[in-house]
Amino acid sequence: MPGPGDSDSTDTGVVEEVYRPSYIGIHTRDESTRVLYVTSGVEEAVGYRAEALINTRAIDFIMDQYDVSDLPWLYESKKKGNATDKDDDDDDETDMANAYVMYFNIKTADGTPILQRTTAFKCDNCVVYIGVFYPEVPYHDRHELEVRMLDGTMKQLNVTQRRKEHIVAQGNRPLVHQRRAPLYYSRSRRVKAAFVLENLSGADAEMDEAEGRLAGPTISFVTGSVSRLVDADTSDLMKAPFLKLVAPEDVLHASRFLDRLSRSTDVMFETFSLLQYPPVVAGDVAVADEDNLRVVVECLGASSQDGVVLLASKLHTVTAPKRDTMGNYIHSRVHEIDNEGGYISLAELISSDPDTSDAPDAWSQLL
């Protein structure tokens, strides 16, 4: 089954799409890069069964000659080992970019290299990533890790070179003043949470009959930082419809965003509001709408045929919008802050329909 991919012209002039296998995975955000979850699409391209990769180290499959420590160094936090509770509420200076595109030569099951394009979303102590393979590209050893940041400064970054400069700088400093130099400086420090949602097919048509509102796809994974974003934790949100977290006045807008994701291979940005007290916690007394603060988030999303990854970054908190005499919301237009910008084309990124491996137990270790 052909999927989104490169276009090749044949002798007849017919343009054909190149099918590329892809997969979704999660690994820890530390030196071990321990694989916690991977979809079975990885088997089609490189020959490994998804279950066999659980608890292996993602960096052990990189065949390039640069120091594999460059990858965890990109993801680590400068406050590692001495963070306080207050620090945990803010992202550190290295978190200006939360998503990256990079290329690796990956070792296949028979030992040969294959080029993989990786889109990675980092949040809390895990990295959610999407990989697509380029088997027709001849092997070329990569000596430096270069990434493209998808948010933040939107630029190329040579991680290997920055890390070498850091090592030299640290070696020339008195010990008492040693501090890891940031890769780049943060525009702001934000609370963020990463979500993995189920298949988006038909999600915009699903209704919650009891509440008379769109329900949308359910949440199959969410990082623990979500409790700093809204008043709910991971156990409350697992299997809950994502649109129940969205403010009523923005449900249709957020649903259309999910629909656009389901029909595209692009990484997209959108702005909308979440409810500070979403109606998902069993037994809790419902908060009146006019008293329910809105958490305005900038949301980065990427979709596959078996799910979607969302990274929601908090912008600010506002009061509930007022209603007119007919009871309709007077929109605050928060989603129009950057409604036309932020589209990053990643053609061919997701082209397969993999079945997920059995790994929810591993996810629970991150919550």
Coordinates of C-alpha atoms in Angstrom, one line a residue:
M1 CA 0.0 0.0 0.0
P2 CA 1.7 3.2 -1.0
G3 CA 1.9 6.0 1.5
P4 CA 3.2 9.6 1.6
G5 CA 6.7 9.7 0.2
D6 CA 9.1 10.9 -2.4
S7 CA 7.8 11.3 -5.9
D8 CA 9.6 9.5 -8.7
S9 CA 8.9 10.1 -12.4
T10 CA 8.8 7.0 -14.6
D11 CA 9.6 6.8 -18.3
T12 CA 5.9 7.2 -19.0
G13 CA 5.9 10.5 -17.1
V14 CA 3.7 9.1 -14.3
V15 CA 4.7 10.3 -10.9
E16 CA 4.8 7.5 -8.3
E17 CA 5.0 7.9 -4.6
V18 CA 7.8 6.0 -2.8
Y19 CA 6.5 3.9 0.1
R20 CA 8.5 4.2 3.2
P21 CA 8.0 2.2 6.4
S22 CA 7.9 4.2 9.6
Y23 CA 7.3 3.7 13.3
I24 CA 6.6 5.5 16.6
G25 CA 8.6 5.0 19.8
I26 CA 9.4 6.3 23.3
H27 CA 12.7 6.2 25.0
T28 CA 14.0 7.7 28.3
R29 CA 15.5 11.1 28.3
D30 CA 18.9 10.2 29.8
E31 CA 22.2 8.6 29.0
S32 CA 20.7 5.2 28.6
T33 CA 18.0 6.2 26.0
R34 CA 16.2 3.0 27.1
V35 CA 13.4 2.1 24.7
L36 CA 10.0 1.9 26.4
Y37 CA 7.7 1.6 23.5
V38 CA 7.9 1.0 19.7
T39 CA 5.4 0.2 17.0
S40 CA 5.8 -2.9 14.8
G41 CA 6.5 -0.7 11.7
V42 CA 10.2 -1.0 12.8
E43 CA 10.2 -4.7 11.8
E44 CA 9.3 -4.1 8.2
A45 CA 12.3 -1.8 7.6
V46 CA 15.1 -3.1 9.9
G47 CA 14.1 -6.7 10.8
Y48 CA 13.7 -6.3 14.6
R49 CA 10.5 -7.4 16.3
A50 CA 9.1 -4.5 18.3
E51 CA 8.9 -6.5 21.5
A52 CA 12.6 -7.4 21.3
L53 CA 13.6 -3.7 21.3
I54 CA 11.9 -2.9 24.6
N55 CA 14.5 -2.0 27.3
T56 CA 17.4 -1.8 24.8
R57 CA 19.4 1.4 24.3
A58 CA 18.3 3.5 21.3
I59 CA 21.9 4.8 20.9
D60 CA 23.2 1.3 20.5
F61 CA 21.6 1.1 17.0
I62 CA 23.3 4.3 15.7
M63 CA 26.2 3.3 13.3
D64 CA 27.6 6.8 12.7
Q65 CA 31.1 7.7 14.0
Y66 CA 30.3 10.7 16.1
D67 CA 30.1 10.3 19.9
V68 CA 26.7 8.8 20.7
S69 CA 26.7 10.9 23.9
D70 CA 25.8 13.8 21.7
L71 CA 22.2 12.5 21.5
P72 CA 21.5 12.3 25.3
W73 CA 23.4 15.6 25.7
L74 CA 20.9 17.2 23.5
Y75 CA 18.0 16.0 25.6
E76 CA 19.4 16.3 29.1
S77 CA 18.7 19.1 31.6
K78 CA 21.3 21.4 33.0
K79 CA 19.6 21.1 36.4
K80 CA 20.0 17.4 36.4
G81 CA 21.0 16.1 39.8
N82 CA 20.3 19.3 41.7
A83 CA 16.8 20.3 40.7
T84 CA 14.4 21.7 43.3
D85 CA 10.6 21.5 43.3
K86 CA 10.5 25.1 42.2
D87 CA 12.9 24.3 39.3
D88 CA 10.7 21.5 38.2
D89 CA 7.9 23.9 37.4
D90 CA 10.0 25.6 34.7
D91 CA 11.8 24.3 31.7
D92 CA 15.6 25.0 31.7
E93 CA 17.5 27.0 29.2
T94 CA 18.1 24.0 26.9
D95 CA 14.4 23.5 26.4
M96 CA 13.7 26.3 24.0
A97 CA 13.2 23.7 21.4
N98 CA 11.0 20.8 22.3
A99 CA 11.1 19.0 18.9
Y100 CA 13.8 18.2 16.5
V101 CA 14.4 16.5 13.1
M102 CA 17.7 14.6 12.7
Y103 CA 19.2 11.8 10.5
F104 CA 20.9 8.6 11.7
N105 CA 22.3 5.5 10.0
I106 CA 20.6 2.7 11.9
K107 CA 21.9 -0.9 12.2
T108 CA 19.5 -3.4 10.7
A109 CA 19.0 -7.0 12.0
D110 CA 21.5 -8.3 9.5
G111 CA 24.1 -5.6 10.4
T112 CA 23.8 -3.3 7.4
P113 CA 23.1 0.4 7.8
I114 CA 20.0 2.2 6.7
L115 CA 19.2 5.9 6.9
Q116 CA 16.5 6.9 9.3
R117 CA 14.9 10.3 9.6
T118 CA 13.8 11.0 13.2
T119 CA 11.4 13.5 14.5
A120 CA 11.7 13.7 18.3
F121 CA 9.5 15.4 20.9
K122 CA 11.0 15.7 24.3
C123 CA 9.0 16.2 27.5
D124 CA 9.7 15.4 31.2
N125 CA 11.9 12.3 31.4
C126 CA 11.0 10.8 28.0
V127 CA 11.4 11.4 24.3
V128 CA 8.5 10.5 21.9
Y129 CA 9.9 9.9 18.4
I130 CA 8.8 9.1 14.9
G131 CA 11.2 7.4 12.4
V132 CA 11.0 7.0 8.7
F133 CA 13.5 5.0 6.6
Y134 CA 15.4 5.7 3.4
P135 CA 16.7 2.3 2.2
E136 CA 17.6 3.6 -1.3
V137 CA 20.1 6.3 0.0
P138 CA 23.7 5.0 -0.2
Y139 CA 25.5 4.6 3.2
H140 CA 27.4 7.8 4.1
D141 CA 29.1 7.9 7.6
R142 CA 28.0 10.9 9.6
H143 CA 30.7 12.3 11.8
E144 CA 28.6 15.0 13.5
L145 CA 25.1 15.1 14.9
E146 CA 23.1 17.9 13.3
V147 CA 19.5 18.6 14.1
R148 CA 16.8 21.0 13.0
M149 CA 14.7 22.5 15.7
L150 CA 11.0 22.6 15.0
D151 CA 10.1 25.2 17.6
G152 CA 12.0 27.8 19.5
T153 CA 14.5 29.4 17.2
M154 CA 13.6 27.3 14.1
K155 CA 17.2 26.7 13.0
Q156 CA 19.9 24.1 12.3
L157 CA 22.1 23.1 15.3
N158 CA 25.4 21.2 15.1
V159 CA 25.2 19.4 18.4
T160 CA 28.6 17.7 18.1
Q161 CA 30.3 21.1 17.6
R162 CA 28.5 22.7 20.4
R163 CA 29.4 19.9 22.7
K164 CA 33.1 20.1 21.8
E165 CA 33.0 23.9 22.5
H166 CA 31.3 23.2 25.8
I167 CA 34.0 20.7 26.8
V168 CA 36.8 23.2 25.9
A169 CA 35.0 26.0 27.7
Q170 CA 34.5 23.9 30.9
G171 CA 38.2 22.9 30.8
N172 CA 39.3 26.5 30.8
R173 CA 37.1 27.6 33.7
P174 CA 37.9 27.5 37.5
L175 CA 36.1 24.6 39.1
V176 CA 34.0 26.8 41.3
H177 CA 32.5 28.6 38.3
Q178 CA 31.8 25.5 36.2
R179 CA 28.4 25.4 34.7
R180 CA 27.2 23.7 31.5
A181 CA 26.8 26.3 28.8
P182 CA 23.3 26.1 27.2
L183 CA 22.9 25.1 23.6
Y184 CA 20.9 28.3 23.1
Y185 CA 18.9 30.6 25.3
S186 CA 15.3 30.2 26.1
R187 CA 12.7 32.6 24.8
S188 CA 10.6 31.7 27.9
R189 CA 10.2 28.9 30.4
R190 CA 7.0 27.0 30.0
V191 CA 5.2 24.0 31.5
K192 CA 4.5 21.4 28.8
A193 CA 3.0 17.9 28.5
A194 CA 3.2 15.3 25.8
F195 CA 0.1 13.2 24.7
V196 CA -0.2 10.2 22.5
L197 CA -3.8 9.8 21.2
E198 CA -5.4 6.8 19.5
N199 CA -6.1 6.7 15.8
L200 CA -7.8 9.9 14.6
S201 CA -10.0 8.2 12.0
G202 CA -13.5 9.5 12.4
A203 CA -12.6 11.3 15.7
D204 CA -14.2 14.5 14.6
A205 CA -17.6 12.7 14.3
E206 CA -17.6 11.1 17.7
M207 CA -20.0 12.7 20.2
D208 CA -20.4 12.6 24.0
E209 CA -24.2 12.1 24.1
A210 CA -24.4 12.9 27.8
E211 CA -22.7 16.3 27.4
G212 CA -23.7 17.0 23.8
R213 CA -20.2 17.8 22.7
L214 CA -17.4 16.3 20.6
A215 CA -15.4 13.7 22.4
G216 CA -12.7 12.9 19.9
P217 CA -9.8 10.4 20.2
T218 CA -8.9 8.9 23.6
I219 CA -5.5 9.5 25.4
S220 CA -3.3 6.4 25.3
F221 CA -0.2 8.0 27.0
V222 CA 0.5 11.3 28.7
T223 CA 3.6 12.6 30.6
G224 CA 3.4 13.2 34.3
S225 CA 3.9 17.0 33.8
V226 CA 0.2 17.2 32.7
S227 CA -0.7 17.7 36.4
R228 CA 1.1 21.1 36.2
L229 CA -0.9 22.0 33.1
V230 CA -4.4 21.0 34.2
D231 CA -5.9 19.8 37.5
A232 CA -5.7 16.0 36.6
D233 CA -3.0 13.4 36.7
T234 CA -2.1 10.6 34.3
S235 CA -4.4 8.0 36.0
D236 CA -7.3 10.4 35.4
L237 CA -6.5 11.0 31.8
M238 CA -5.6 7.5 30.4
K239 CA -8.4 6.4 28.0
A240 CA -10.2 9.8 28.5
P241 CA -11.4 11.6 25.4
F242 CA -8.8 14.3 24.7
L243 CA -11.4 16.9 23.7
K244 CA -12.9 16.8 27.2
L245 CA -9.7 18.7 28.3
V246 CA -10.4 21.4 25.8
A247 CA -12.4 24.5 26.7
P248 CA -16.0 24.3 25.3
E249 CA -15.6 27.4 23.1
D250 CA -12.5 25.8 21.5
V251 CA -13.7 22.2 21.1
L252 CA -14.7 22.7 17.4
H253 CA -11.4 24.5 16.7
A254 CA -9.3 21.8 18.3
S255 CA -11.3 19.1 16.6
R256 CA -10.5 20.7 13.2
F257 CA -6.8 20.8 14.2
L258 CA -6.9 17.1 14.8
D259 CA -8.7 16.5 11.6
R260 CA -6.0 18.4 9.7
L261 CA -3.4 16.3 11.4
S262 CA -5.2 13.1 10.3
R263 CA -5.1 14.1 6.7
S264 CA -1.5 15.4 6.6
T265 CA 2.1 14.3 7.0
D266 CA 3.1 17.8 8.2
V267 CA 4.1 18.8 11.8
M268 CA 1.6 21.5 12.7
F269 CA 1.3 24.2 15.4
E270 CA -2.0 25.5 16.8
T271 CA -3.2 27.5 19.8
F272 CA -6.3 26.8 21.9
S273 CA -7.5 26.6 25.5
L274 CA -7.7 23.7 27.9
L275 CA -9.8 23.7 31.0
Q276 CA -7.9 24.0 34.3
Y277 CA -10.4 21.7 35.9
P278 CA -11.4 19.2 33.1
P279 CA -14.5 17.0 33.7
V280 CA -12.6 13.7 33.7
V281 CA -12.0 13.0 37.4
A282 CA -14.6 10.6 38.7
G283 CA -16.4 11.7 41.9
D284 CA -15.1 15.3 41.7
V285 CA -17.7 18.1 42.0
A286 CA -18.0 19.8 38.6
V287 CA -16.6 23.4 38.5
A288 CA -19.0 25.9 37.1
D289 CA -17.9 27.0 33.6
E290 CA -17.6 30.7 34.5
D291 CA -15.2 29.7 37.4
N292 CA -13.1 27.3 35.3
L293 CA -10.0 29.1 34.2
R294 CA -8.6 28.5 30.7
V295 CA -5.1 27.4 30.2
V296 CA -4.0 28.7 26.8
V297 CA -1.5 26.3 25.1
E298 CA 0.6 26.3 21.9
C299 CA 0.2 22.7 20.6
L300 CA 2.6 21.0 18.3
G301 CA 1.2 17.9 16.6
A302 CA 2.3 15.1 14.3
S303 CA 0.0 12.3 13.1
S304 CA 0.4 8.7 12.0
Q305 CA -2.2 6.2 10.8
D306 CA -2.3 4.6 14.2
G307 CA -2.2 7.7 16.4
V308 CA -1.0 11.2 17.0
V309 CA 1.6 12.9 19.2
L310 CA 0.8 16.3 20.7
L311 CA 3.1 18.5 22.7
A312 CA 1.2 21.2 24.6
S313 CA 3.2 24.2 25.9
K314 CA 1.5 26.6 28.3
L315 CA 1.4 30.2 27.3
H316 CA -0.8 31.8 30.0
T317 CA -4.1 31.4 32.0
V318 CA -7.2 33.5 31.3
T319 CA -10.7 33.6 32.7
A320 CA -13.6 32.0 31.0
P321 CA -15.0 34.0 28.1
K322 CA -18.4 35.7 28.6
R323 CA -21.6 34.7 26.9
D324 CA -24.0 36.7 24.9
T325 CA -27.8 36.9 25.6
M326 CA -28.3 33.7 23.7
G327 CA -25.8 31.8 25.8
N328 CA -23.1 31.6 23.1
Y329 CA -19.5 32.2 24.0
I330 CA -17.9 35.5 23.1
H331 CA -14.6 34.1 21.8
S332 CA -11.3 35.4 23.2
R333 CA -9.7 34.5 19.9
V334 CA -6.7 32.9 21.7
H335 CA -6.3 30.5 18.8
E336 CA -5.7 33.3 16.3
I337 CA -2.4 34.3 17.9
D338 CA -0.5 32.3 15.2
N339 CA -3.2 30.7 13.2
E340 CA -1.4 31.0 9.8
G341 CA 2.2 30.2 10.8
G342 CA 4.2 27.3 12.1
Y343 CA 3.6 24.7 9.4
I344 CA 6.7 22.5 9.0
S345 CA 6.5 20.2 6.0
L346 CA 7.7 16.7 6.7
A347 CA 6.5 14.9 3.6
E348 CA 6.9 11.1 3.8
L349 CA 7.4 11.1 7.5
I350 CA 4.6 8.7 8.3
S351 CA 3.6 6.1 5.7
S352 CA 2.8 2.8 7.4
D353 CA 0.0 1.4 9.5
P354 CA 1.9 -0.4 12.2
D355 CA 0.4 -2.3 15.1
T356 CA 1.5 -1.2 18.5
S357 CA 3.7 -3.4 20.6
D358 CA 2.6 -4.3 24.1
A359 CA 4.3 -1.7 26.2
P360 CA 1.9 0.2 28.4
D361 CA 3.5 -1.3 31.5
A362 CA 6.9 0.3 30.6
W363 CA 5.2 3.6 30.2
S364 CA 3.9 3.5 33.8
Q365 CA 7.5 3.7 35.0
L366 CA 7.6 7.3 33.7
L367 CA 4.5 8.6 35.4

